[in-house]
Amino acid sequence: MTACPSIFSQGSCSDPSCPHEHAIPVCELCQQAFGSQEDYEEHKLSKQHINRTKGETGMLLFCPVCEKYVPGFKNWKVHVESAKHAKVACQKGLPADVRPEEPDDVAGHEYCTTCRRHVPQRLWAKHPSTPVHSKKAQFARYRSALDEAEQDKHGVVIEGECDFGVLSIADGEKGQTKRLSVRLTAPVKVSIVGFIFASHRGGISYCAPSPFAVALEGSSHELTFRGKSLNFAVAFYQKFVGTYHDRLEITFEDRQLRKRFVIVRVARAVIGDQHDHDQFGAKSIYVPRKRVTREPETEVIPGPPMPSFDSAIKYVVPLPMANIPSSLENVLVRDSQAEILRRLRETFLPRSLNTSTYAQHFRYLLWIEEYKMNRDLDFYDIANADLTRHGKYFYLAVPGLAEKRPSVLMGDTILVQSVNGPQGRWFSGRVNVVRREEVGLCFDPSFRWTLNQRYNIRFKLNRFPLRRQHQALSDVFDEERVVFPKSVHIPGLAPGAFSVRRLKNSHIRSNERQLQAVQSILHLPKGSLPFVVFGPPGTGKTVTIVESILQLVCQSTGTRVMACAPSNSAADLIATRLKAALPPAAALFRYYAPSRNKNDTPDALENCICVSRDGLFTCPPRAQVLQYRVVVATCVSASVFAAIDVPRGHYSHIFIDEAGQATECEVMVPIRTMAGPDTNIVLSGDPKQLGPIIRSKVAQQLGLEQSMIERLMKLDTYKLPERQGYSVIKLTKNFRSHNSILKYPNERFYDNELVQCADPQIIKQYLGWSHLPNARFPIIFHAISGQDAREASSPSFFNVHEITQVKQYVQQLKSARGNFRTVDGDIGVITPYHAQCLKIRASLRGVADEVKVGSVEEFQGQERKVIIISTVRSSREFVEYDLKHTLGVVTYIADTTSTVAVTRAQALLIVVGDPHVLQLDALWRQFLNYVHDNGGWTGIPIPWDPSDPVDDAKACDKDVAESAQTEMDRFMRALEAMTLANVADDSEDDDAADAGVDRPWRDIE
């Protein structure tokens, strides 16, 4: 439906039968109004709009160093990082890092007040007729018309207001009324001929009815000079949390002139919790953090060594430094992203990826990622910090330490500089103590501390995990059957040719695919290609891996197994289950890095660890290690066994669980350092779920974000169903979720092969719960028209309306009785933004302290009876920011991340979000249609026709879709694909660094 021409030109419409749209879509950011919603949707994907979301205005900026004009902030960034600019600054003795100046007058240019930019004089005559200027002028006229429409006129004055403020749900449901008084201040004859809210006009299908209503009190429509006022009652009725607004159009007629005119009043209301808005609303205006050139560290005074920590393990094989080559760093520092990619491919990266170029390719990807990790770590710099002294330690409070933002472990390095101290002079302190919110440091004796002194703080990246990966890549092990397996490497025997006599876990006997996986692994010929256990959510892949290890150990006394996982929590799970089932003679060793906190380890593994006299985790002597039948470690920490000279090939089998969450470089640490010609390798995971967290967009584009298991599953060698049982097994029985929760991801991404096998008593617990829109469907989509926000210098978003709604659901669950009784541990809250996590936790304090609130990464491999997802975003203007940085709204029902978030739920899934924003992505829209069709929708009505087919192509960028993966091949990237190519930026820019705030730091040792 097209927009009403009268609204465009006059800001109002006096035609009561007008068939056009009166709610005009506008883009405040680009200052444009649109004739239809379709035009607006198309505009949001335009390069012009995307650049504006990143702060680009196109205005001329003056460089005081080079004394020249630069067009736009994007070009300004390139200019100030150029060698020419640095050279001029050096010659003039000026700092190269200068702020741009916005000139008032530019020689040879005229300033257009409409477009707010300088236009060359040679183009000035034609400028008013250009499309850009015309759109800006139209927007200015539209804005002016709206302002004019709200003005009293022709002697008619409207008194009162339609702002209802913040109302409780009870008050909104009961209904509230405000009055407008209309009086005549001139001797004219005027009558009221109509009044209507703008949203009531036009006859749009699937347009939510306005919560506002208006009625004229009394029967008279005539206004008389100095006579009695006429009154309107404006009512507001709404029971759902959110922000609501509409435009009341009152049409008058001057009876003498027979001319109609309109006066508009804006109605506003918020349904929510006033306390939540006061406590969790933005306390200050968001001011983007500007990246500045950091003062170089010209003199660093090292702290005292940590003998007990540094000598906890007796390494035999030295660890290489593997520093970033200066030639590579020069490219990463100065060039645009497109130029970085071009120069990397041209100068550094091999032309093709094969066994001989494999190590070189991934070494450079690791260095690229390390460079970005360092830049992201800069965000956590602290200015004017306090240090408190207790004995030999100086304690520093670290905001976000408990959430691993940043991650600080024992042995890490932190730099400290006295405020107003000598420039470039820093003291390096090793972390000796790690507490929940502070760390204890030791400095050189020359460090002078006083009670009132303030300090600047810098966190330094722990390079040991990266160095261990470089060490693995430098190893000579490069067997084709492991890295690039082909059909000739596939075992020849049929997968059903073997049997397992006595299972440790008897339930596997009734699970054909699990049993088949165990049989295949048990009878793999020596030196086979990597065997993949493809385990969709809740299908028991870890159970399968544990059973396979137990069978191998019992089958032969010569079997030695190394079991790894990318995280300590996943490795602990394997070790705990093995410990419970292994025979006493089959010794198990769980290795932890010395930096690991003893309080974070399971009690059940107490007899399987090694601790030094100083209380630090360590590794036993080589001779003792060789006696263990099974060793368990994280992928990166597994390098310790090669470092203490355990011979290559000592382990007959290497298992990598949750392999989809690890980078290929991490997986290669145990493989390239310990595998021999006869070693068999088993990878388990789900390539369609959450992959490794990669911070660099350049490294992402070059393939570091693709896990090894994902890469292998794209080869014909692992093609299903042909290779089922030979090189891969796909598990299909789901033991976690209710079928309604499983149905959408199953049909969309798993070829509808998953079969619900979960305990009915658990998954059916909430059927019939009074707050379910459909008592037989355990999914709720709660549609909210909210408002997201940011505050201070934090780029992370939050949404107070969703905080209120999430808290309400938690309270309703905890107050339920009988079969619906719910405790804190049954509930998990997933949200993409760190700020929202913190505020939801704060809102639940004293209400549900033990409810886990975190990002989807923090829930990987876990499950809860109830999962509540807060999507946060309600401002369309910034959706591109999310897509560009693979955050937020789009990553939670799109692609791998959504699959993780949704499939954590066993019995009840609640999604809280703004459908107007979510519908911009095809996968979101399909999921919401599924929920709506099954009666699970509540809140504001669905704003589209759910029976309309969803065209993926309209929401997904073609170029990315063609060059990326198959349809489910990363449910997260499909979401990114919506704008990634369109939003393609030429730099690892400041907002990319901001996006890193919402990405958690992983501890992989």
PDB file of N, CA and C in Angstrom, residues 618-692:
ATOM      1  N   THR A 618      49.908 -29.903  37.558  1.00  0.00           N
ATOM      2  CA  THR A 618      51.115 -30.218  36.822  1.00  0.00           C
ATOM      3  C   THR A 618      50.948 -31.554  36.115  1.00  0.00           C
ATOM      4  N   CYS A 619      52.022 -32.002  35.486  1.00  0.00           N
ATOM      5  CA  CYS A 619      51.996 -33.280  34.770  1.00  0.00           C
ATOM      6  C   CYS A 619      53.012 -34.212  35.434  1.00  0.00           C
ATOM      7  N   PRO A 620      52.671 -35.458  35.648  1.00  0.00           N
ATOM      8  CA  PRO A 620      53.621 -36.384  36.271  1.00  0.00           C
ATOM      9  C   PRO A 620      54.849 -36.597  35.368  1.00  0.00           C
ATOM     10  N   PRO A 621      55.859 -37.241  35.884  1.00  0.00           N
ATOM     11  CA  PRO A 621      57.019 -37.572  35.051  1.00  0.00           C
ATOM     12  C   PRO A 621      56.617 -38.421  33.845  1.00  0.00           C
ATOM     13  N   ARG A 622      57.435 -38.333  32.808  1.00  0.00           N
ATOM     14  CA  ARG A 622      57.144 -39.028  31.548  1.00  0.00           C
ATOM     15  C   ARG A 622      56.887 -40.520  31.765  1.00  0.00           C
ATOM     16  N   ALA A 623      57.679 -41.150  32.584  1.00  0.00           N
ATOM     17  CA  ALA A 623      57.524 -42.595  32.798  1.00  0.00           C
ATOM     18  C   ALA A 623      56.156 -42.930  33.354  1.00  0.00           C
ATOM     19  N   GLN A 624      55.650 -42.078  34.226  1.00  0.00           N
ATOM     20  CA  GLN A 624      54.325 -42.329  34.811  1.00  0.00           C
ATOM     21  C   GLN A 624      53.227 -42.075  33.788  1.00  0.00           C
ATOM     22  N   VAL A 625      53.394 -41.040  32.988  1.00  0.00           N
ATOM     23  CA  VAL A 625      52.395 -40.716  31.963  1.00  0.00           C
ATOM     24  C   VAL A 625      52.237 -41.878  30.989  1.00  0.00           C
ATOM     25  N   LEU A 626      53.356 -42.537  30.667  1.00  0.00           N
ATOM     26  CA  LEU A 626      53.292 -43.638  29.712  1.00  0.00           C
ATOM     27  C   LEU A 626      52.482 -44.822  30.239  1.00  0.00           C
ATOM     28  N   GLN A 627      52.240 -44.859  31.544  1.00  0.00           N
ATOM     29  CA  GLN A 627      51.484 -45.971  32.129  1.00  0.00           C
ATOM     30  C   GLN A 627      49.973 -45.777  32.020  1.00  0.00           C
ATOM     31  N   TYR A 628      49.537 -44.557  31.815  1.00  0.00           N
ATOM     32  CA  TYR A 628      48.094 -44.296  31.775  1.00  0.00           C
ATOM     33  C   TYR A 628      47.488 -44.866  30.496  1.00  0.00           C
ATOM     34  N   ARG A 629      46.353 -45.555  30.649  1.00  0.00           N
ATOM     35  CA  ARG A 629      45.640 -46.079  29.474  1.00  0.00           C
ATOM     36  C   ARG A 629      44.850 -44.981  28.776  1.00  0.00           C
ATOM     37  N   VAL A 630      44.348 -44.010  29.553  1.00  0.00           N
ATOM     38  CA  VAL A 630      43.537 -42.918  28.991  1.00  0.00           C
ATOM     39  C   VAL A 630      43.999 -41.593  29.590  1.00  0.00           C
ATOM     40  N   VAL A 631      44.244 -40.607  28.756  1.00  0.00           N
ATOM     41  CA  VAL A 631      44.540 -39.254  29.226  1.00  0.00           C
ATOM     42  C   VAL A 631      43.496 -38.319  28.623  1.00  0.00           C
ATOM     43  N   VAL A 632      43.099 -37.312  29.404  1.00  0.00           N
ATOM     44  CA  VAL A 632      42.068 -36.362  28.970  1.00  0.00           C
ATOM     45  C   VAL A 632      42.612 -34.951  29.177  1.00  0.00           C
ATOM     46  N   ALA A 633      42.436 -34.083  28.187  1.00  0.00           N
ATOM     47  CA  ALA A 633      42.898 -32.695  28.270  1.00  0.00           C
ATOM     48  C   ALA A 633      42.131 -31.874  27.256  1.00  0.00           C
ATOM     49  N   THR A 634      42.243 -30.558  27.368  1.00  0.00           N
ATOM     50  CA  THR A 634      41.722 -29.726  26.285  1.00  0.00           C
ATOM     51  C   THR A 634      42.633 -29.900  25.080  1.00  0.00           C
ATOM     52  N   CYS A 635      42.141 -29.538  23.920  1.00  0.00           N
ATOM     53  CA  CYS A 635      42.928 -29.716  22.693  1.00  0.00           C
ATOM     54  C   CYS A 635      44.286 -29.018  22.793  1.00  0.00           C
ATOM     55  N   VAL A 636      44.275 -27.764  23.255  1.00  0.00           N
ATOM     56  CA  VAL A 636      45.514 -26.995  23.311  1.00  0.00           C
ATOM     57  C   VAL A 636      46.440 -27.523  24.398  1.00  0.00           C
ATOM     58  N   SER A 637      45.891 -27.846  25.566  1.00  0.00           N
ATOM     59  CA  SER A 637      46.723 -28.355  26.657  1.00  0.00           C
ATOM     60  C   SER A 637      47.324 -29.712  26.346  1.00  0.00           C
ATOM     61  N   ALA A 638      46.763 -30.429  25.382  1.00  0.00           N
ATOM     62  CA  ALA A 638      47.287 -31.749  25.025  1.00  0.00           C
ATOM     63  C   ALA A 638      48.702 -31.665  24.476  1.00  0.00           C
ATOM     64  N   SER A 639      49.169 -30.474  24.161  1.00  0.00           N
ATOM     65  CA  SER A 639      50.540 -30.305  23.675  1.00  0.00           C
ATOM     66  C   SER A 639      51.553 -30.695  24.746  1.00  0.00           C
ATOM     67  N   VAL A 640      51.131 -30.743  25.996  1.00  0.00           N
ATOM     68  CA  VAL A 640      52.058 -31.052  27.094  1.00  0.00           C
ATOM     69  C   VAL A 640      52.692 -32.428  26.919  1.00  0.00           C
ATOM     70  N   PHE A 641      51.977 -33.366  26.322  1.00  0.00           N
ATOM     71  CA  PHE A 641      52.493 -34.725  26.226  1.00  0.00           C
ATOM     72  C   PHE A 641      53.661 -34.814  25.243  1.00  0.00           C
ATOM     73  N   ALA A 642      53.591 -34.078  24.158  1.00  0.00           N
ATOM     74  CA  ALA A 642      54.736 -34.010  23.247  1.00  0.00           C
ATOM     75  C   ALA A 642      55.872 -33.230  23.889  1.00  0.00           C
ATOM     76  N   ALA A 643      55.497 -32.196  24.685  1.00  0.00           N
ATOM     77  CA  ALA A 643      56.507 -31.345  25.309  1.00  0.00           C
ATOM     78  C   ALA A 643      57.341 -32.090  26.345  1.00  0.00           C
ATOM     79  N   ILE A 644      56.757 -33.133  26.965  1.00  0.00           N
ATOM     80  CA  ILE A 644      57.529 -33.922  27.940  1.00  0.00           C
ATOM     81  C   ILE A 644      58.098 -35.187  27.278  1.00  0.00           C
ATOM     82  N   ASP A 645      58.009 -35.213  25.935  1.00  0.00           N
ATOM     83  CA  ASP A 645      58.645 -36.251  25.127  1.00  0.00           C
ATOM     84  C   ASP A 645      57.951 -37.605  25.162  1.00  0.00           C
ATOM     85  N   VAL A 646      56.623 -37.610  25.257  1.00  0.00           N
ATOM     86  CA  VAL A 646      55.866 -38.843  25.014  1.00  0.00           C
ATOM     87  C   VAL A 646      56.013 -39.153  23.530  1.00  0.00           C
ATOM     88  N   PRO A 647      56.402 -40.349  23.170  1.00  0.00           N
ATOM     89  CA  PRO A 647      56.704 -40.626  21.756  1.00  0.00           C
ATOM     90  C   PRO A 647      55.471 -40.558  20.854  1.00  0.00           C
ATOM     91  N   ARG A 648      55.713 -40.099  19.652  1.00  0.00           N
ATOM     92  CA  ARG A 648      54.644 -40.054  18.646  1.00  0.00           C
ATOM     93  C   ARG A 648      54.117 -41.472  18.399  1.00  0.00           C
ATOM     94  N   GLY A 649      52.801 -41.582  18.295  1.00  0.00           N
ATOM     95  CA  GLY A 649      52.174 -42.875  18.045  1.00  0.00           C
ATOM     96  C   GLY A 649      51.932 -43.679  19.310  1.00  0.00           C
ATOM     97  N   HIS A 650      52.308 -43.121  20.472  1.00  0.00           N
ATOM     98  CA  HIS A 650      52.057 -43.843  21.731  1.00  0.00           C
ATOM     99  C   HIS A 650      50.570 -44.085  21.925  1.00  0.00           C
ATOM    100  N   TYR A 651      49.749 -43.114  21.489  1.00  0.00           N
ATOM    101  CA  TYR A 651      48.293 -43.250  21.641  1.00  0.00           C
ATOM    102  C   TYR A 651      47.725 -43.861  20.368  1.00  0.00           C
ATOM    103  N   SER A 652      47.062 -44.988  20.547  1.00  0.00           N
ATOM    104  CA  SER A 652      46.481 -45.688  19.390  1.00  0.00           C
ATOM    105  C   SER A 652      45.257 -44.965  18.851  1.00  0.00           C
ATOM    106  N   HIS A 653      44.582 -44.199  19.733  1.00  0.00           N
ATOM    107  CA  HIS A 653      43.368 -43.481  19.329  1.00  0.00           C
ATOM    108  C   HIS A 653      43.383 -42.068  19.918  1.00  0.00           C
ATOM    109  N   ILE A 654      42.984 -41.109  19.121  1.00  0.00           N
ATOM    110  CA  ILE A 654      42.789 -39.730  19.587  1.00  0.00           C
ATOM    111  C   ILE A 654      41.340 -39.353  19.310  1.00  0.00           C
ATOM    112  N   PHE A 655      40.617 -39.024  20.385  1.00  0.00           N
ATOM    113  CA  PHE A 655      39.215 -38.612  20.273  1.00  0.00           C
ATOM    114  C   PHE A 655      39.120 -37.101  20.507  1.00  0.00           C
ATOM    115  N   ILE A 656      38.367 -36.428  19.681  1.00  0.00           N
ATOM    116  CA  ILE A 656      38.079 -34.996  19.865  1.00  0.00           C
ATOM    117  C   ILE A 656      36.569 -34.833  19.968  1.00  0.00           C
ATOM    118  N   ASP A 657      36.077 -34.561  21.177  1.00  0.00           N
ATOM    119  CA  ASP A 657      34.638 -34.337  21.360  1.00  0.00           C
ATOM    120  C   ASP A 657      34.338 -32.854  21.173  1.00  0.00           C
ATOM    121  N   GLU A 658      33.109 -32.535  20.801  1.00  0.00           N
ATOM    122  CA  GLU A 658      32.682 -31.154  20.519  1.00  0.00           C
ATOM    123  C   GLU A 658      33.637 -30.497  19.526  1.00  0.00           C
ATOM    124  N   ALA A 659      34.034 -31.251  18.505  1.00  0.00           N
ATOM    125  CA  ALA A 659      35.024 -30.769  17.545  1.00  0.00           C
ATOM    126  C   ALA A 659      34.520 -29.591  16.722  1.00  0.00           C
ATOM    127  N   GLY A 660      33.205 -29.432  16.649  1.00  0.00           N
ATOM    128  CA  GLY A 660      32.666 -28.303  15.894  1.00  0.00           C
ATOM    129  C   GLY A 660      32.904 -26.966  16.553  1.00  0.00           C
ATOM    130  N   GLN A 661      33.236 -26.972  17.854  1.00  0.00           N
ATOM    131  CA  GLN A 661      33.471 -25.726  18.583  1.00  0.00           C
ATOM    132  C   GLN A 661      34.935 -25.298  18.560  1.00  0.00           C
ATOM    133  N   ALA A 662      35.799 -26.119  18.023  1.00  0.00           N
ATOM    134  CA  ALA A 662      37.233 -25.834  18.003  1.00  0.00           C
ATOM    135  C   ALA A 662      37.669 -25.395  16.618  1.00  0.00           C
ATOM    136  N   THR A 663      38.667 -24.525  16.575  1.00  0.00           N
ATOM    137  CA  THR A 663      39.267 -24.198  15.277  1.00  0.00           C
ATOM    138  C   THR A 663      40.063 -25.411  14.809  1.00  0.00           C
ATOM    139  N   GLU A 664      40.332 -25.437  13.540  1.00  0.00           N
ATOM    140  CA  GLU A 664      41.112 -26.555  13.012  1.00  0.00           C
ATOM    141  C   GLU A 664      42.510 -26.567  13.614  1.00  0.00           C
ATOM    142  N   CYS A 665      43.054 -25.382  13.893  1.00  0.00           N
ATOM    143  CA  CYS A 665      44.386 -25.299  14.505  1.00  0.00           C
ATOM    144  C   CYS A 665      44.392 -25.936  15.888  1.00  0.00           C
ATOM    145  N   GLU A 666      43.329 -25.742  16.662  1.00  0.00           N
ATOM    146  CA  GLU A 666      43.241 -26.341  17.996  1.00  0.00           C
ATOM    147  C   GLU A 666      43.158 -27.858  17.908  1.00  0.00           C
ATOM    148  N   VAL A 667      42.345 -28.344  16.984  1.00  0.00           N
ATOM    149  CA  VAL A 667      42.204 -29.791  16.813  1.00  0.00           C
ATOM    150  C   VAL A 667      43.533 -30.416  16.403  1.00  0.00           C
ATOM    151  N   MET A 668      44.318 -29.664  15.652  1.00  0.00           N
ATOM    152  CA  MET A 668      45.586 -30.197  15.167  1.00  0.00           C
ATOM    153  C   MET A 668      46.655 -30.294  16.249  1.00  0.00           C
ATOM    154  N   VAL A 669      46.465 -29.653  17.386  1.00  0.00           N
ATOM    155  CA  VAL A 669      47.477 -29.744  18.448  1.00  0.00           C
ATOM    156  C   VAL A 669      47.668 -31.185  18.896  1.00  0.00           C
ATOM    157  N   PRO A 670      46.632 -31.894  19.348  1.00  0.00           N
ATOM    158  CA  PRO A 670      46.856 -33.305  19.716  1.00  0.00           C
ATOM    159  C   PRO A 670      47.185 -34.189  18.522  1.00  0.00           C
ATOM    160  N   ILE A 671      46.619 -33.887  17.357  1.00  0.00           N
ATOM    161  CA  ILE A 671      46.814 -34.766  16.203  1.00  0.00           C
ATOM    162  C   ILE A 671      48.236 -34.654  15.647  1.00  0.00           C
ATOM    163  N   ARG A 672      48.674 -33.436  15.362  1.00  0.00           N
ATOM    164  CA  ARG A 672      49.975 -33.274  14.717  1.00  0.00           C
ATOM    165  C   ARG A 672      51.145 -33.520  15.679  1.00  0.00           C
ATOM    166  N   THR A 673      50.896 -33.369  16.981  1.00  0.00           N
ATOM    167  CA  THR A 673      52.006 -33.590  17.924  1.00  0.00           C
ATOM    168  C   THR A 673      52.109 -35.036  18.397  1.00  0.00           C
ATOM    169  N   MET A 674      51.000 -35.787  18.371  1.00  0.00           N
ATOM    170  CA  MET A 674      51.020 -37.122  18.985  1.00  0.00           C
ATOM    171  C   MET A 674      50.630 -38.262  18.045  1.00  0.00           C
ATOM    172  N   ALA A 675      49.938 -37.999  16.951  1.00  0.00           N
ATOM    173  CA  ALA A 675      49.485 -39.094  16.084  1.00  0.00           C
ATOM    174  C   ALA A 675      50.647 -39.701  15.321  1.00  0.00           C
ATOM    175  N   GLY A 676      50.606 -41.031  15.179  1.00  0.00           N
ATOM    176  CA  GLY A 676      51.568 -41.751  14.361  1.00  0.00           C
ATOM    177  C   GLY A 676      50.881 -42.342  13.148  1.00  0.00           C
ATOM    178  N   PRO A 677      51.617 -43.085  12.345  1.00  0.00           N
ATOM    179  CA  PRO A 677      51.026 -43.665  11.123  1.00  0.00           C
ATOM    180  C   PRO A 677      49.834 -44.586  11.399  1.00  0.00           C
ATOM    181  N   ASP A 678      49.818 -45.227  12.584  1.00  0.00           N
ATOM    182  CA  ASP A 678      48.738 -46.171  12.884  1.00  0.00           C
ATOM    183  C   ASP A 678      47.633 -45.564  13.755  1.00  0.00           C
ATOM    184  N   THR A 679      47.785 -44.319  14.189  1.00  0.00           N
ATOM    185  CA  THR A 679      46.813 -43.726  15.116  1.00  0.00           C
ATOM    186  C   THR A 679      45.480 -43.479  14.418  1.00  0.00           C
ATOM    187  N   ASN A 680      44.407 -43.896  15.058  1.00  0.00           N
ATOM    188  CA  ASN A 680      43.071 -43.602  14.551  1.00  0.00           C
ATOM    189  C   ASN A 680      42.506 -42.373  15.260  1.00  0.00           C
ATOM    190  N   ILE A 681      41.787 -41.567  14.510  1.00  0.00           N
ATOM    191  CA  ILE A 681      41.266 -40.289  15.018  1.00  0.00           C
ATOM    192  C   ILE A 681      39.749 -40.301  14.885  1.00  0.00           C
ATOM    193  N   VAL A 682      39.079 -39.887  15.947  1.00  0.00           N
ATOM    194  CA  VAL A 682      37.612 -39.812  15.946  1.00  0.00           C
ATOM    195  C   VAL A 682      37.199 -38.396  16.329  1.00  0.00           C
ATOM    196  N   LEU A 683      36.396 -37.791  15.477  1.00  0.00           N
ATOM    197  CA  LEU A 683      35.865 -36.455  15.745  1.00  0.00           C
ATOM    198  C   LEU A 683      34.370 -36.566  15.993  1.00  0.00           C
ATOM    199  N   SER A 684      33.896 -35.968  17.080  1.00  0.00           N
ATOM    200  CA  SER A 684      32.454 -35.956  17.321  1.00  0.00           C
ATOM    201  C   SER A 684      31.985 -34.527  17.495  1.00  0.00           C
ATOM    202  N   GLY A 685      30.789 -34.249  17.010  1.00  0.00           N
ATOM    203  CA  GLY A 685      30.245 -32.900  17.114  1.00  0.00           C
ATOM    204  C   GLY A 685      29.132 -32.697  16.115  1.00  0.00           C
ATOM    205  N   ASP A 686      28.699 -31.472  16.015  1.00  0.00           N
ATOM    206  CA  ASP A 686      27.621 -31.110  15.097  1.00  0.00           C
ATOM    207  C   ASP A 686      28.080 -29.912  14.275  1.00  0.00           C
ATOM    208  N   PRO A 687      28.446 -30.120  13.018  1.00  0.00           N
ATOM    209  CA  PRO A 687      28.914 -29.007  12.183  1.00  0.00           C
ATOM    210  C   PRO A 687      27.827 -27.987  11.897  1.00  0.00           C
ATOM    211  N   LYS A 688      26.589 -28.298  12.257  1.00  0.00           N
ATOM    212  CA  LYS A 688      25.503 -27.361  12.016  1.00  0.00           C
ATOM    213  C   LYS A 688      25.164 -26.549  13.249  1.00  0.00           C
ATOM    214  N   GLN A 689      25.944 -26.732  14.301  1.00  0.00           N
ATOM    215  CA  GLN A 689      25.735 -25.922  15.502  1.00  0.00           C
ATOM    216  C   GLN A 689      26.846 -24.893  15.630  1.00  0.00           C
ATOM    217  N   LEU A 690      26.993 -24.375  16.831  1.00  0.00           N
ATOM    218  CA  LEU A 690      27.902 -23.269  17.074  1.00  0.00           C
ATOM    219  C   LEU A 690      29.340 -23.639  16.765  1.00  0.00           C
ATOM    220  N   GLY A 691      29.997 -22.820  15.969  1.00  0.00           N
ATOM    221  CA  GLY A 691      31.394 -23.041  15.633  1.00  0.00           C
ATOM    222  C   GLY A 691      32.304 -22.260  16.555  1.00  0.00           C
ATOM    223  N   PRO A 692      33.606 -22.265  16.287  1.00  0.00           N
ATOM    224  CA  PRO A 692      34.554 -21.535  17.133  1.00  0.00           C
ATOM    225  C   PRO A 692      34.339 -20.026  17.025  1.00  0.00           C
TER     226      PRO A 692
END
